[in-house]
Amino acid sequence: MMIIGVGCGPDLITIQAARLIFNARRVAGSQRALDLAEEYIQEDCQVEVLKDYSRLNELPPDTVLLSTGDPMLAGLRAKDARYIPGISSLQLAFARLRLPLDTASVVLAHGRHDRAKCLEDVVRYLREGKNVFMVAAPGFDVKTMATTLKANEIDCKMAICQDLGYPEESIIEGTPSEYPLPTSDLFAIVVGRW
């Protein structure tokens, strides 16, 4: 199986990924991932919209699994898969904020991740001088994050990076005292000093 990142928004697919998808006979992925790669999927290709990611290892071995962004960031995992990276929301957010990637620490705050542990990690990374990129689930409580940062006396900036790569992309900046709020379900949070 091959897992290919198709970028976090339109026109962010790599040439390598596009070529591999073009030659695929079977592709699977979320509707959003399939939409991002639509122009490269051939008419005779078998397409499956995935809703249950717990059964990836049951897909036929010739499946090309499409992932939004880069599958190595928040990741789809399948046994013995070959991974083709894509342009991630981390790369795009840090580019938009003009932050070097070597200052990044990543925190995953979606799915089964413990929210309290995620916030502890954010505080720890900020104290280490890192800028934190948080992959957030829709409905993530930004207010609780801001309250946690204030309680730990962390002086920093906060940025909601939403709809990255899409025409409606926006970055809303603030601080723990005047924290930004997302207006879209598709967002990440960058916290740090810049």
PDB file of C-alpha atoms in Angstrom:
ATOM      1  CA  MET A   1       0.000   0.000   0.000  1.00  0.00           C
ATOM      2  CA  MET A   2       1.079   3.538  -0.702  1.00  0.00           C
ATOM      3  CA  ILE A   3      -0.021   6.490   1.446  1.00  0.00           C
ATOM      4  CA  ILE A   4       0.221   9.799  -0.391  1.00  0.00           C
ATOM      5  CA  GLY A   5      -0.140  13.282   1.041  1.00  0.00           C
ATOM      6  CA  VAL A   6      -2.151  15.443  -1.353  1.00  0.00           C
ATOM      7  CA  GLY A   7      -1.474  18.757   0.385  1.00  0.00           C
ATOM      8  CA  CYS A   8      -3.596  20.619   2.908  1.00  0.00           C
ATOM      9  CA  GLY A   9      -5.471  22.617   0.287  1.00  0.00           C
ATOM     10  CA  PRO A  10      -6.007  23.016  -3.453  1.00  0.00           C
ATOM     11  CA  ASP A  11      -2.949  23.117  -5.724  1.00  0.00           C
ATOM     12  CA  LEU A  12      -0.587  21.990  -2.959  1.00  0.00           C
ATOM     13  CA  ILE A  13      -0.016  18.490  -4.329  1.00  0.00           C
ATOM     14  CA  THR A  14       3.542  17.594  -5.336  1.00  0.00           C
ATOM     15  CA  ILE A  15       4.410  16.494  -8.852  1.00  0.00           C
ATOM     16  CA  GLN A  16       5.520  13.099  -7.504  1.00  0.00           C
ATOM     17  CA  ALA A  17       2.176  12.582  -5.758  1.00  0.00           C
ATOM     18  CA  ALA A  18       0.222  13.650  -8.845  1.00  0.00           C
ATOM     19  CA  ARG A  19       2.117  11.185 -11.054  1.00  0.00           C
ATOM     20  CA  LEU A  20       1.569   8.294  -8.644  1.00  0.00           C
ATOM     21  CA  ILE A  21      -2.152   9.046  -8.350  1.00  0.00           C
ATOM     22  CA  PHE A  22      -2.439   9.376 -12.129  1.00  0.00           C
ATOM     23  CA  ASN A  23      -1.053   5.827 -12.505  1.00  0.00           C
ATOM     24  CA  ALA A  24      -3.065   4.300  -9.650  1.00  0.00           C
ATOM     25  CA  ARG A  25      -5.755   1.717 -10.380  1.00  0.00           C
ATOM     26  CA  ARG A  26      -7.328   1.941  -6.914  1.00  0.00           C
ATOM     27  CA  VAL A  27      -7.460   4.991  -4.606  1.00  0.00           C
ATOM     28  CA  ALA A  28      -9.115   5.547  -1.250  1.00  0.00           C
ATOM     29  CA  GLY A  29      -9.347   8.481   1.123  1.00  0.00           C
ATOM     30  CA  SER A  30     -11.627  11.005   2.750  1.00  0.00           C
ATOM     31  CA  GLN A  31     -13.898  12.961   0.448  1.00  0.00           C
ATOM     32  CA  ARG A  32     -11.732  16.043   0.994  1.00  0.00           C
ATOM     33  CA  ALA A  33      -8.536  14.154   0.047  1.00  0.00           C
ATOM     34  CA  LEU A  34     -10.228  12.716  -3.040  1.00  0.00           C
ATOM     35  CA  ASP A  35     -11.469  16.179  -4.024  1.00  0.00           C
ATOM     36  CA  LEU A  36      -7.945  17.636  -3.718  1.00  0.00           C
ATOM     37  CA  ALA A  37      -6.576  14.925  -6.036  1.00  0.00           C
ATOM     38  CA  GLU A  38      -9.594  14.674  -8.342  1.00  0.00           C
ATOM     39  CA  GLU A  39      -7.904  15.987 -11.488  1.00  0.00           C
ATOM     40  CA  TYR A  40      -5.230  13.266 -11.254  1.00  0.00           C
ATOM     41  CA  ILE A  41      -7.561  10.290 -10.692  1.00  0.00           C
ATOM     42  CA  GLN A  42      -8.239   8.502 -13.987  1.00  0.00           C
ATOM     43  CA  GLU A  43     -11.744   7.434 -15.089  1.00  0.00           C
ATOM     44  CA  ASP A  44     -10.942   3.710 -14.914  1.00  0.00           C
ATOM     45  CA  CYS A  45      -9.549   3.996 -11.373  1.00  0.00           C
ATOM     46  CA  GLN A  46     -11.565   2.370  -8.579  1.00  0.00           C
ATOM     47  CA  VAL A  47     -12.338   5.058  -5.965  1.00  0.00           C
ATOM     48  CA  GLU A  48     -13.418   4.431  -2.376  1.00  0.00           C
ATOM     49  CA  VAL A  49     -14.480   7.127   0.092  1.00  0.00           C
ATOM     50  CA  LEU A  50     -13.171   6.080   3.502  1.00  0.00           C
ATOM     51  CA  LYS A  51     -15.096   6.703   6.677  1.00  0.00           C
ATOM     52  CA  ASP A  52     -13.595   3.968   8.899  1.00  0.00           C
ATOM     53  CA  TYR A  53      -9.830   4.362   9.197  1.00  0.00           C
ATOM     54  CA  SER A  54      -9.448   1.552  11.725  1.00  0.00           C
ATOM     55  CA  ARG A  55      -9.465  -1.006   8.885  1.00  0.00           C
ATOM     56  CA  LEU A  56      -6.709   0.379   6.663  1.00  0.00           C
ATOM     57  CA  ASN A  57      -4.764  -2.876   6.768  1.00  0.00           C
ATOM     58  CA  GLU A  58      -7.764  -4.640   5.205  1.00  0.00           C
ATOM     59  CA  LEU A  59      -7.578  -2.596   1.994  1.00  0.00           C
ATOM     60  CA  PRO A  60      -6.142  -4.390  -1.048  1.00  0.00           C
ATOM     61  CA  PRO A  61      -2.336  -4.028  -1.181  1.00  0.00           C
ATOM     62  CA  ASP A  62      -2.420  -2.072  -4.454  1.00  0.00           C
ATOM     63  CA  THR A  63      -4.512   0.694  -2.856  1.00  0.00           C
ATOM     64  CA  VAL A  64      -3.171   4.230  -3.023  1.00  0.00           C
ATOM     65  CA  LEU A  65      -4.429   5.855   0.160  1.00  0.00           C
ATOM     66  CA  LEU A  66      -4.792   9.637  -0.041  1.00  0.00           C
ATOM     67  CA  SER A  67      -4.193  11.802   2.995  1.00  0.00           C
ATOM     68  CA  THR A  68      -4.788  15.535   3.336  1.00  0.00           C
ATOM     69  CA  GLY A  69      -1.615  17.437   4.071  1.00  0.00           C
ATOM     70  CA  ASP A  70       1.269  15.136   4.906  1.00  0.00           C
ATOM     71  CA  PRO A  71       0.477  11.658   6.267  1.00  0.00           C
ATOM     72  CA  MET A  72       3.605  11.831   8.433  1.00  0.00           C
ATOM     73  CA  LEU A  73       2.260  14.799  10.436  1.00  0.00           C
ATOM     74  CA  ALA A  74      -0.903  13.538  12.071  1.00  0.00           C
ATOM     75  CA  GLY A  75      -0.696  10.374  10.238  1.00  0.00           C
ATOM     76  CA  LEU A  76      -2.415   7.534   8.677  1.00  0.00           C
ATOM     77  CA  ARG A  77      -0.648   4.319   9.555  1.00  0.00           C
ATOM     78  CA  ALA A  78      -0.772   1.047   7.650  1.00  0.00           C
ATOM     79  CA  LYS A  79       1.470  -1.965   7.958  1.00  0.00           C
ATOM     80  CA  ASP A  80       4.344  -2.012   5.434  1.00  0.00           C
ATOM     81  CA  ALA A  81       3.034   1.114   3.664  1.00  0.00           C
ATOM     82  CA  ARG A  82       5.214   3.315   1.494  1.00  0.00           C
ATOM     83  CA  TYR A  83       4.780   7.002   2.409  1.00  0.00           C
ATOM     84  CA  ILE A  84       4.917   9.905  -0.024  1.00  0.00           C
ATOM     85  CA  PRO A  85       4.973  13.229   1.847  1.00  0.00           C
ATOM     86  CA  GLY A  86       2.723  16.124   1.006  1.00  0.00           C
ATOM     87  CA  ILE A  87       2.663  19.819   1.817  1.00  0.00           C
ATOM     88  CA  SER A  88       1.348  20.022   5.362  1.00  0.00           C
ATOM     89  CA  SER A  89      -0.628  22.601   7.286  1.00  0.00           C
ATOM     90  CA  LEU A  90       2.466  22.909   9.526  1.00  0.00           C
ATOM     91  CA  GLN A  91       4.599  23.979   6.564  1.00  0.00           C
ATOM     92  CA  LEU A  92       1.976  26.403   5.308  1.00  0.00           C
ATOM     93  CA  ALA A  93       1.208  27.934   8.731  1.00  0.00           C
ATOM     94  CA  PHE A  94       4.885  28.481   9.528  1.00  0.00           C
ATOM     95  CA  ALA A  95       5.475  29.951   6.057  1.00  0.00           C
ATOM     96  CA  ARG A  96       2.549  32.354   6.487  1.00  0.00           C
ATOM     97  CA  LEU A  97       3.828  33.417   9.929  1.00  0.00           C
ATOM     98  CA  ARG A  98       7.442  33.534   8.655  1.00  0.00           C
ATOM     99  CA  LEU A  99       8.626  31.108  11.328  1.00  0.00           C
ATOM    100  CA  PRO A 100      11.499  28.683  10.747  1.00  0.00           C
ATOM    101  CA  LEU A 101      10.464  25.034  10.932  1.00  0.00           C
ATOM    102  CA  ASP A 102      13.367  24.211  13.235  1.00  0.00           C
ATOM    103  CA  THR A 103      11.537  26.111  15.992  1.00  0.00           C
ATOM    104  CA  ALA A 104       8.449  23.866  15.736  1.00  0.00           C
ATOM    105  CA  SER A 105       7.120  21.336  18.198  1.00  0.00           C
ATOM    106  CA  VAL A 106       3.973  19.477  17.167  1.00  0.00           C
ATOM    107  CA  VAL A 107       1.059  18.627  19.454  1.00  0.00           C
ATOM    108  CA  LEU A 108      -1.844  16.506  18.229  1.00  0.00           C
ATOM    109  CA  ALA A 109      -5.155  17.480  19.832  1.00  0.00           C
ATOM    110  CA  HIS A 110      -7.676  15.475  17.910  1.00  0.00           C
ATOM    111  CA  GLY A 111      -9.158  12.011  17.992  1.00  0.00           C
ATOM    112  CA  ARG A 112      -8.217  10.045  21.073  1.00  0.00           C
ATOM    113  CA  HIS A 113      -5.543  12.420  22.331  1.00  0.00           C
ATOM    114  CA  ASP A 114      -5.817  13.492  25.986  1.00  0.00           C
ATOM    115  CA  ARG A 115      -6.627  17.217  25.965  1.00  0.00           C
ATOM    116  CA  ALA A 116      -5.062  17.895  29.389  1.00  0.00           C
ATOM    117  CA  LYS A 117      -1.832  16.165  28.320  1.00  0.00           C
ATOM    118  CA  CYS A 118      -1.842  18.188  25.082  1.00  0.00           C
ATOM    119  CA  LEU A 119      -1.999  21.439  27.047  1.00  0.00           C
ATOM    120  CA  GLU A 120       0.800  20.245  29.367  1.00  0.00           C
ATOM    121  CA  ASP A 121       2.909  19.564  26.270  1.00  0.00           C
ATOM    122  CA  VAL A 122       2.170  23.033  24.884  1.00  0.00           C
ATOM    123  CA  VAL A 123       3.334  24.678  28.130  1.00  0.00           C
ATOM    124  CA  ARG A 124       6.465  22.491  28.286  1.00  0.00           C
ATOM    125  CA  TYR A 125       7.452  23.212  24.670  1.00  0.00           C
ATOM    126  CA  LEU A 126       6.897  26.956  25.098  1.00  0.00           C
ATOM    127  CA  ARG A 127       9.104  26.936  28.204  1.00  0.00           C
ATOM    128  CA  GLU A 128      11.757  25.216  26.085  1.00  0.00           C
ATOM    129  CA  GLY A 129      11.630  28.146  23.647  1.00  0.00           C
ATOM    130  CA  LYS A 130       9.756  26.341  20.880  1.00  0.00           C
ATOM    131  CA  ASN A 131       6.857  27.539  18.758  1.00  0.00           C
ATOM    132  CA  VAL A 132       4.019  25.032  19.050  1.00  0.00           C
ATOM    133  CA  PHE A 133       1.943  23.833  16.126  1.00  0.00           C
ATOM    134  CA  MET A 134      -1.245  22.154  17.300  1.00  0.00           C
ATOM    135  CA  VAL A 135      -3.336  20.002  15.013  1.00  0.00           C
ATOM    136  CA  ALA A 136      -6.753  20.716  16.510  1.00  0.00           C
ATOM    137  CA  ALA A 137     -10.053  18.936  16.106  1.00  0.00           C
ATOM    138  CA  PRO A 138     -13.169  20.920  15.229  1.00  0.00           C
ATOM    139  CA  GLY A 139     -14.550  22.329  18.449  1.00  0.00           C
ATOM    140  CA  PHE A 140     -11.174  22.435  20.221  1.00  0.00           C
ATOM    141  CA  ASP A 141     -11.533  24.795  23.195  1.00  0.00           C
ATOM    142  CA  VAL A 142      -9.160  27.685  22.481  1.00  0.00           C
ATOM    143  CA  LYS A 143     -10.377  29.487  25.600  1.00  0.00           C
ATOM    144  CA  THR A 144      -9.119  26.642  27.813  1.00  0.00           C
ATOM    145  CA  MET A 145      -5.763  26.806  26.059  1.00  0.00           C
ATOM    146  CA  ALA A 146      -5.561  30.574  26.654  1.00  0.00           C
ATOM    147  CA  THR A 147      -6.567  30.132  30.308  1.00  0.00           C
ATOM    148  CA  THR A 148      -3.891  27.445  30.746  1.00  0.00           C
ATOM    149  CA  LEU A 149      -1.238  29.684  29.209  1.00  0.00           C
ATOM    150  CA  LYS A 150      -2.226  32.599  31.471  1.00  0.00           C
ATOM    151  CA  ALA A 151      -2.272  30.367  34.567  1.00  0.00           C
ATOM    152  CA  ASN A 152       1.266  29.235  33.724  1.00  0.00           C
ATOM    153  CA  GLU A 153       2.364  32.842  33.098  1.00  0.00           C
ATOM    154  CA  ILE A 154       3.362  32.115  29.504  1.00  0.00           C
ATOM    155  CA  ASP A 155       3.833  35.338  27.543  1.00  0.00           C
ATOM    156  CA  CYS A 156       3.257  34.425  23.907  1.00  0.00           C
ATOM    157  CA  LYS A 157       1.284  34.979  20.748  1.00  0.00           C
ATOM    158  CA  MET A 158      -1.506  32.744  19.506  1.00  0.00           C
ATOM    159  CA  ALA A 159      -2.555  32.317  15.889  1.00  0.00           C
ATOM    160  CA  ILE A 160      -5.555  30.458  14.508  1.00  0.00           C
ATOM    161  CA  CYS A 161      -4.542  29.335  11.023  1.00  0.00           C
ATOM    162  CA  GLN A 162      -7.705  28.300   9.256  1.00  0.00           C
ATOM    163  CA  ASP A 163      -8.619  26.987   5.833  1.00  0.00           C
ATOM    164  CA  LEU A 164      -4.918  26.962   4.913  1.00  0.00           C
ATOM    165  CA  GLY A 165      -4.390  26.789   1.162  1.00  0.00           C
ATOM    166  CA  TYR A 166      -8.034  27.554   0.359  1.00  0.00           C
ATOM    167  CA  PRO A 167      -9.262  30.896  -1.042  1.00  0.00           C
ATOM    168  CA  GLU A 168     -10.894  31.694   2.322  1.00  0.00           C
ATOM    169  CA  GLU A 169      -7.626  31.123   4.226  1.00  0.00           C
ATOM    170  CA  SER A 170      -7.116  33.410   7.200  1.00  0.00           C
ATOM    171  CA  ILE A 171      -4.820  33.809  10.167  1.00  0.00           C
ATOM    172  CA  ILE A 172      -6.287  35.329  13.295  1.00  0.00           C
ATOM    173  CA  GLU A 173      -3.688  36.433  15.834  1.00  0.00           C
ATOM    174  CA  GLY A 174      -4.037  37.218  19.496  1.00  0.00           C
ATOM    175  CA  THR A 175      -2.603  36.537  22.937  1.00  0.00           C
ATOM    176  CA  PRO A 176      -3.734  34.437  25.905  1.00  0.00           C
ATOM    177  CA  SER A 177      -5.404  37.569  27.298  1.00  0.00           C
ATOM    178  CA  GLU A 178      -7.125  38.407  24.021  1.00  0.00           C
ATOM    179  CA  TYR A 179      -7.254  35.007  22.373  1.00  0.00           C
ATOM    180  CA  PRO A 180      -8.330  34.415  18.781  1.00  0.00           C
ATOM    181  CA  LEU A 181     -11.266  32.158  17.970  1.00  0.00           C
ATOM    182  CA  PRO A 182     -11.691  30.044  14.837  1.00  0.00           C
ATOM    183  CA  THR A 183     -14.575  30.712  12.486  1.00  0.00           C
ATOM    184  CA  SER A 184     -14.008  27.464  10.564  1.00  0.00           C
ATOM    185  CA  ASP A 185     -13.805  23.785  11.543  1.00  0.00           C
ATOM    186  CA  LEU A 186     -10.597  23.419   9.504  1.00  0.00           C
ATOM    187  CA  PHE A 187      -7.915  25.040  11.648  1.00  0.00           C
ATOM    188  CA  ALA A 188      -4.621  24.631  13.448  1.00  0.00           C
ATOM    189  CA  ILE A 189      -3.157  26.702  16.248  1.00  0.00           C
ATOM    190  CA  VAL A 190       0.326  28.166  16.450  1.00  0.00           C
ATOM    191  CA  VAL A 191       1.509  29.396  19.843  1.00  0.00           C
ATOM    192  CA  GLY A 192       4.884  30.954  20.547  1.00  0.00           C
ATOM    193  CA  ARG A 193       7.083  34.014  20.402  1.00  0.00           C
ATOM    194  CA  TRP A 194       7.585  35.711  17.070  1.00  0.00           C
TER     195      TRP A 194
END
